[in-house]
Amino acid sequence: MIDIQQVTKRYKNVAAVDEVSLTIRQGEVFGIIGYSGAGKSTLLRCLNLLERPTEGKVLIDGKDLTALSDNEVRKERQKIGMIFQHFHLISSKTVFDNVAFSLKAAGKTKEEIKKKVPKLLEMVGLSDRSGHYPAQLSGGQKQRVGIARALANDPKVLLCDEATSALDPTTTKSILQLLKKINETLGITIVLITHEMEVVQDICHRVAVMEDGKVVELGDIYDIFANPKTDLSKQFVQTVHSLELPERLLEGRKGPIVQVVFQGDSAEEAVISETLKQFNVNANILHGQISYIQDRALGTLIIELIGSRRDVQKAIDYITKQTSRLEVLADVA
Ligand SMILES: Nc1ncnc2c1ncn2[C@@H]1O[C@H](COP(=O)(O)OP(=O)(O)OP(=O)(O)O)[C@@H](O)[C@H]1O
Ligand SMILES: [Mg+2]
């Protein structure tokens, strides 16, 4: 659907996006996460050629946008909706006129506009705000107008640049729910950039992790949470699933403390009891949690393993083989 081939965007000597290649599939919600300055916005803006890549190609449905003239690009851009962190509404226009603006720009008639805008406002739950001005709306409502405007010309793709970063957690959830509904009912492909792993966990099917203009990790959402490979991905996963042990729990321990990650769809609860049976060790459970990533369970358990050095090592090897991940958090001297 969206084929990004070796895209580089340079500003003077800085490569804001550095040789990125990615394929975004039809109908998916694709997340791009990274810290500030990683190049997320620049990459997103390269997708609709708001920024022309210095090198590389962007193909949408097989059509190479980078080969088109600026005029042709403007036409293609109508098939790509975009929403922003700060909404970018026209403050002197009503909700109706803000949404109508996109339709006018695309050359729609007054009749078409009169028919279409109410449908769009209904889709985003703002039917009763048609005559309001942006200043009379909450942040969440403003973003709903932004979404209605982005959907006005029936785009195939919706690009979201930190669309929920200016909103409180509850409003964020409701906007994410709306994006999910749009993806599921209209089949629109969504590319969403964020620095919040919770947003990724809530609605993305796949995610790319960016650092210094490069994609350093890419995977299905569950796999990234269950088994992050780079330190950066681990950091992001920890922002959502962190089990912090109080220091005092680490003192006076008799055995190593290990963190075990279970993937919920196999019979893993048995692993610990099986370990205790097979090897001559005891386990002290210190902390545990189960998270749900789009309905699939992911469990984390922190335990202290007590026994002879040899038995404990055998137990660790066994658990490692049977589970998704085992990490020794603290060993005894
Ligand atoms: N128009 C520009 N001119 C010069 N440098 C730019 C320009 N736009 C972006 N950059 C630089 O490119 C790098 C990536 O910026 P970008 O805005 O894409 O990051 P980001 O990941 O979206 O960050 P944030 O999370 O803060 O929005 C930064 O070092 C930035 O300073
Ligand atoms: Mg940005």
Coordinates of C-alpha atoms and ligand atoms in Angstrom, one line a residue:
M1 CA 0.0 0.0 0.0
I2 CA 2.6 2.5 1.1
D3 CA 6.1 1.6 0.0
I4 CA 8.9 3.7 1.4
Q5 CA 12.1 2.9 -0.4
Q6 CA 15.4 4.1 0.9
V7 CA 14.0 7.5 1.9
T8 CA 16.5 10.1 3.2
K9 CA 15.6 13.7 4.1
R10 CA 18.5 16.0 4.7
Y11 CA 18.5 19.5 6.1
K12 CA 22.0 20.9 5.5
N13 CA 24.2 18.2 7.1
V14 CA 21.5 16.7 9.3
A15 CA 19.8 13.5 8.0
A16 CA 16.4 13.9 9.7
V17 CA 15.4 10.7 8.0
D18 CA 18.2 8.4 7.1
E19 CA 17.7 5.6 4.4
V20 CA 14.4 4.4 5.7
S21 CA 12.7 1.5 3.9
L22 CA 9.2 0.3 5.1
T23 CA 6.1 -1.2 3.7
I24 CA 2.8 -0.2 5.3
R25 CA 0.0 -2.7 4.5
Q26 CA -3.4 -1.9 3.3
G27 CA -5.9 -1.6 6.2
E28 CA -3.4 -1.7 9.1
V29 CA -2.8 0.8 11.9
F30 CA 1.0 1.4 11.7
G31 CA 2.7 3.1 14.6
I32 CA 6.0 5.0 14.5
I33 CA 7.5 5.7 17.9
G34 CA 10.6 7.5 19.0
Y35 CA 11.9 10.2 21.2
S36 CA 11.8 13.9 20.2
G37 CA 14.1 14.6 17.2
A38 CA 14.1 11.0 16.0
G39 CA 12.7 12.0 12.6
K40 CA 9.1 10.8 13.0
S41 CA 7.3 14.0 11.7
T42 CA 9.8 14.3 8.9
L43 CA 9.2 10.8 7.8
L44 CA 5.4 11.2 8.0
R45 CA 5.6 14.4 6.0
C46 CA 7.6 12.6 3.4
L47 CA 4.6 10.2 2.9
N48 CA 2.4 12.9 1.4
L49 CA 5.3 14.9 0.1
L50 CA 4.8 17.8 2.4
E51 CA 8.5 17.3 2.5
R52 CA 10.2 16.0 -0.7
P53 CA 12.7 13.3 0.2
T54 CA 16.3 14.2 -0.7
E55 CA 16.7 10.6 -1.9
G56 CA 14.5 7.6 -2.2
K57 CA 10.9 6.9 -3.3
V58 CA 7.5 6.9 -1.8
L59 CA 5.0 4.7 -3.6
I60 CA 1.3 4.7 -2.7
D61 CA -0.7 1.9 -4.4
G62 CA 2.2 1.5 -6.7
K63 CA 2.3 5.1 -7.8
D64 CA 5.6 6.8 -7.2
L65 CA 4.7 10.2 -5.6
T66 CA 8.3 11.4 -5.9
A67 CA 8.1 11.2 -9.7
L68 CA 5.1 13.6 -9.8
S69 CA 5.1 17.3 -10.3
D70 CA 4.0 19.6 -7.4
N71 CA 0.6 20.0 -9.1
E72 CA 0.0 16.2 -9.5
V73 CA 1.2 15.7 -5.9
R74 CA -1.5 18.2 -4.7
K75 CA -4.1 16.0 -6.3
E76 CA -2.7 12.8 -4.8
R77 CA -2.6 14.4 -1.4
Q78 CA -6.4 14.6 -1.4
K79 CA -6.4 10.8 -1.0
I80 CA -4.2 11.2 2.1
G81 CA -5.8 12.7 5.2
M82 CA -3.7 14.2 8.0
I83 CA -4.3 15.3 11.5
F84 CA -2.0 17.2 13.9
Q85 CA -1.2 17.6 17.5
H86 CA -2.5 21.2 17.6
F87 CA -5.5 20.5 15.3
H88 CA -4.8 23.4 12.9
L89 CA -8.4 24.5 12.7
I90 CA -9.5 27.9 11.2
S91 CA -10.6 29.9 14.2
S92 CA -12.8 32.3 12.3
K93 CA -14.8 29.4 10.7
T94 CA -17.5 27.2 12.3
V95 CA -17.1 23.5 12.7
F96 CA -19.2 23.0 9.5
D97 CA -17.1 25.4 7.5
N98 CA -13.8 23.9 8.7
V99 CA -14.9 20.6 7.4
A100 CA -16.4 22.1 4.3
F101 CA -13.1 23.8 3.5
S102 CA -11.4 20.5 2.4
L103 CA -14.4 19.7 0.2
K104 CA -14.3 23.1 -1.4
A105 CA -10.6 22.8 -2.0
A106 CA -11.3 19.5 -3.8
G107 CA -13.9 21.3 -6.1
K108 CA -17.1 19.8 -4.6
T109 CA -20.4 21.6 -5.2
K110 CA -22.5 23.3 -2.5
E111 CA -25.0 20.5 -2.7
E112 CA -22.4 17.8 -2.3
I113 CA -20.9 19.7 0.7
K114 CA -24.3 20.2 2.3
K115 CA -24.9 16.5 2.2
K116 CA -21.4 15.3 3.1
V117 CA -20.5 17.5 6.1
P118 CA -23.3 16.3 8.4
K119 CA -22.3 12.7 7.6
L120 CA -18.7 13.4 8.6
L121 CA -19.8 15.2 11.8
E122 CA -22.0 12.3 12.7
M123 CA -19.1 9.9 12.2
V124 CA -17.0 11.8 14.7
G125 CA -19.8 12.4 17.1
L126 CA -20.2 16.1 16.7
S127 CA -23.6 16.5 15.0
D128 CA -24.7 19.0 17.6
R129 CA -21.7 21.3 17.2
S130 CA -22.0 22.2 13.6
G131 CA -22.4 25.9 14.2
H132 CA -19.8 26.2 17.0
Y133 CA -16.5 27.9 16.6
P134 CA -13.2 26.2 17.5
A135 CA -12.8 28.4 20.6
Q136 CA -16.0 26.9 21.9
L137 CA -14.8 23.3 21.8
S138 CA -12.7 21.1 24.0
G139 CA -9.4 19.7 22.8
G140 CA -11.0 16.3 22.1
Q141 CA -13.8 18.0 20.1
K142 CA -11.3 20.0 18.2
Q143 CA -9.4 16.9 17.2
R144 CA -12.7 15.3 16.1
V145 CA -13.2 18.2 13.8
G146 CA -9.7 17.7 12.5
I147 CA -10.5 14.0 11.9
A148 CA -13.8 14.9 10.1
R149 CA -11.9 17.4 7.9
A150 CA -9.2 14.8 7.2
L151 CA -11.8 12.3 6.1
A152 CA -13.8 14.7 3.9
N153 CA -12.4 13.5 0.6
D154 CA -12.6 9.8 1.4
P155 CA -8.9 9.3 1.8
K156 CA -7.3 5.8 1.6
V157 CA -4.7 6.8 4.2
L158 CA -4.9 8.8 7.4
L159 CA -1.6 10.2 8.8
C160 CA -1.6 11.2 12.4
D161 CA 1.2 13.4 13.9
E162 CA 1.0 13.1 17.7
A163 CA -2.8 13.4 17.4
T164 CA -3.4 12.8 21.0
S165 CA -0.4 14.4 22.6
A166 CA -2.2 17.6 23.6
L167 CA -5.1 15.6 25.2
D168 CA -5.7 14.2 28.7
P169 CA -5.6 10.4 29.1
T170 CA -9.4 9.9 29.0
T171 CA -9.8 12.1 25.9
T172 CA -6.8 10.3 24.3
K173 CA -8.6 7.0 24.8
S174 CA -11.8 8.3 23.2
I175 CA -9.9 9.7 20.2
L176 CA -8.0 6.4 19.8
Q177 CA -11.3 4.5 19.9
L178 CA -12.6 6.8 17.1
L179 CA -9.5 6.1 15.0
K180 CA -9.9 2.4 15.6
K181 CA -13.5 2.6 14.5
I182 CA -12.5 4.5 11.3
N183 CA -9.9 1.9 10.6
E184 CA -12.3 -0.9 11.1
T185 CA -15.4 0.4 9.5
L186 CA -13.9 2.4 6.6
G187 CA -10.9 0.3 6.1
I188 CA -8.6 3.3 6.0
T189 CA -4.9 2.6 6.5
I190 CA -3.6 4.7 9.5
V191 CA -0.1 5.8 10.1
L192 CA 0.3 7.2 13.5
I193 CA 3.4 8.7 15.1
T194 CA 3.7 9.1 18.9
H195 CA 6.2 9.1 21.7
E196 CA 3.7 7.2 24.0
M197 CA 3.9 3.4 24.0
E198 CA 0.4 3.3 25.5
V199 CA -1.0 4.7 22.3
V200 CA 0.9 2.1 20.3
Q201 CA -0.4 -0.7 22.7
D202 CA -4.0 0.5 22.3
I203 CA -4.5 0.6 18.5
C204 CA -1.4 -0.3 16.4
H205 CA -1.1 -3.6 14.6
R206 CA 2.6 -3.0 13.9
V207 CA 5.2 -0.5 15.0
A208 CA 8.5 0.9 13.8
V209 CA 10.9 2.3 16.5
M210 CA 12.9 5.3 15.3
E211 CA 16.2 6.8 16.5
D212 CA 18.5 9.3 14.7
G213 CA 16.5 9.1 11.5
K214 CA 16.6 5.3 11.3
V215 CA 14.2 2.6 12.0
V216 CA 15.9 0.4 14.6
E217 CA 13.2 -2.1 15.2
L218 CA 10.0 -3.2 13.4
G219 CA 7.5 -5.8 14.4
D220 CA 4.0 -6.9 15.3
I221 CA 2.8 -5.1 18.4
Y222 CA 2.6 -8.2 20.6
D223 CA 6.1 -9.3 19.7
I224 CA 7.6 -6.0 20.4
F225 CA 6.0 -6.0 23.9
A226 CA 6.9 -9.7 24.5
N227 CA 10.3 -9.6 23.1
P228 CA 11.8 -6.1 22.5
K229 CA 15.3 -6.5 20.9
T230 CA 16.9 -3.1 21.1
D231 CA 17.5 -1.1 24.3
L232 CA 15.3 1.7 22.9
S233 CA 12.3 -0.7 22.4
K234 CA 12.9 -2.1 25.9
Q235 CA 12.8 1.4 27.3
F236 CA 9.5 2.1 25.5
V237 CA 8.0 -1.2 26.6
Q238 CA 9.0 -0.4 30.2
T239 CA 7.1 2.8 30.2
V240 CA 3.9 0.7 30.0
H241 CA 4.9 -2.5 31.6
S242 CA 7.4 -1.8 34.3
L243 CA 7.5 -3.7 37.5
E244 CA 9.5 -1.6 39.9
L245 CA 10.7 -3.5 42.9
P246 CA 11.3 -1.4 46.1
E247 CA 15.1 -1.4 47.0
R248 CA 14.4 -3.0 50.3
L249 CA 13.0 -6.1 48.6
L250 CA 16.4 -6.7 47.0
E251 CA 18.2 -6.6 50.3
G252 CA 19.0 -9.8 52.3
R253 CA 18.0 -12.1 49.4
K254 CA 19.0 -15.8 49.4
G255 CA 18.9 -16.4 45.7
P256 CA 18.9 -14.6 42.4
I257 CA 15.9 -12.5 41.4
V258 CA 14.6 -13.1 38.0
Q259 CA 11.9 -11.6 35.8
V260 CA 10.0 -14.0 33.6
V261 CA 7.8 -12.9 30.8
F262 CA 5.0 -15.2 29.8
Q263 CA 3.0 -15.2 26.6
G264 CA -0.5 -15.8 27.6
D265 CA -1.6 -18.3 24.9
S266 CA 0.5 -21.2 26.1
A267 CA 0.1 -23.1 29.3
E268 CA 2.8 -21.3 31.1
E269 CA 1.6 -21.0 34.6
A270 CA 2.6 -24.6 34.9
V271 CA 6.2 -23.7 34.1
I272 CA 7.0 -22.4 37.6
S273 CA 5.4 -25.2 39.5
E274 CA 7.0 -27.7 37.1
T275 CA 10.4 -26.1 37.7
L276 CA 9.9 -26.4 41.5
K277 CA 9.0 -30.1 41.1
Q278 CA 11.8 -31.0 38.7
F279 CA 14.6 -29.1 40.4
N280 CA 15.3 -28.8 44.0
V281 CA 14.5 -25.1 44.3
N282 CA 12.0 -22.9 46.0
A283 CA 10.4 -19.8 44.5
N284 CA 9.4 -16.7 46.3
I285 CA 7.0 -14.6 44.3
L286 CA 7.8 -10.9 44.7
H287 CA 5.7 -9.2 42.0
G288 CA 3.5 -10.1 39.1
Q289 CA 1.2 -8.5 36.5
I290 CA -0.8 -9.5 33.5
S291 CA -1.3 -7.0 30.7
Y292 CA -3.6 -7.3 27.7
I293 CA -2.3 -6.2 24.4
Q294 CA -5.2 -6.2 22.1
D295 CA -6.8 -9.1 23.9
R296 CA -3.7 -11.3 24.2
A297 CA -2.3 -11.7 27.6
L298 CA 1.3 -10.9 28.5
G299 CA 2.4 -11.9 32.0
T300 CA 5.4 -10.7 34.0
L301 CA 6.5 -12.4 37.2
I302 CA 9.4 -11.5 39.4
I303 CA 10.6 -14.3 41.6
E304 CA 13.5 -15.2 43.9
L305 CA 14.9 -18.6 43.2
I306 CA 16.3 -20.4 46.3
G307 CA 18.4 -23.5 46.2
S308 CA 21.9 -24.7 45.5
R309 CA 23.8 -22.7 42.8
R310 CA 23.6 -25.7 40.5
D311 CA 19.9 -26.3 40.9
V312 CA 19.1 -22.7 40.6
Q313 CA 21.1 -22.5 37.3
K314 CA 19.2 -25.6 36.0
A315 CA 15.9 -24.0 36.9
I316 CA 16.9 -20.7 35.1
D317 CA 17.9 -22.7 32.0
Y318 CA 14.6 -24.6 32.1
I319 CA 12.4 -21.5 32.6
T320 CA 14.3 -19.7 29.8
K321 CA 13.6 -22.5 27.4
Q322 CA 9.9 -22.7 28.3
T323 CA 9.0 -19.0 28.4
S324 CA 9.3 -15.9 26.3
R325 CA 12.0 -14.2 28.2
L326 CA 13.9 -14.5 31.5
E327 CA 16.1 -11.8 32.8
V328 CA 18.2 -12.0 36.0
L329 CA 17.5 -8.7 37.8
A330 CA 19.8 -9.3 40.8
D331 CA 22.1 -12.1 41.7
V332 CA 23.4 -12.9 45.2
A333 CA 27.0 -12.3 45.8
Ligands
LIG1 N1 12.7 22.3 8.5 C1 13.8 21.8 9.2 N2 15.0 22.4 9.0 C2 16.1 21.9 9.7 N3 16.1 20.9 10.5 C3 14.9 20.2 10.7 C4 13.7 20.7 10.0 N4 12.7 19.8 10.4 C5 13.2 18.9 11.2 N5 14.6 19.2 11.4 C6 15.5 18.3 12.2 O1 15.3 17.0 11.9 C7 15.3 16.2 13.0 C8 14.1 15.4 13.1 O2 13.0 16.2 13.4 P1 11.5 15.7 13.5 O3 10.6 16.9 13.7 O4 11.2 14.8 12.3 O5 11.5 14.8 14.8 P2 10.3 14.1 15.6 O6 10.7 12.7 15.8 O7 9.0 14.4 14.9 O8 10.4 14.9 17.0 P3 9.2 15.4 18.0 O9 8.8 14.2 18.8 O10 9.8 16.4 18.8 O11 8.1 15.9 17.1 C9 15.6 17.1 14.2 O12 16.9 17.1 14.5 C10 15.2 18.4 13.7 O13 15.9 19.5 14.3
MG2 MG 7.3 15.5 15.5

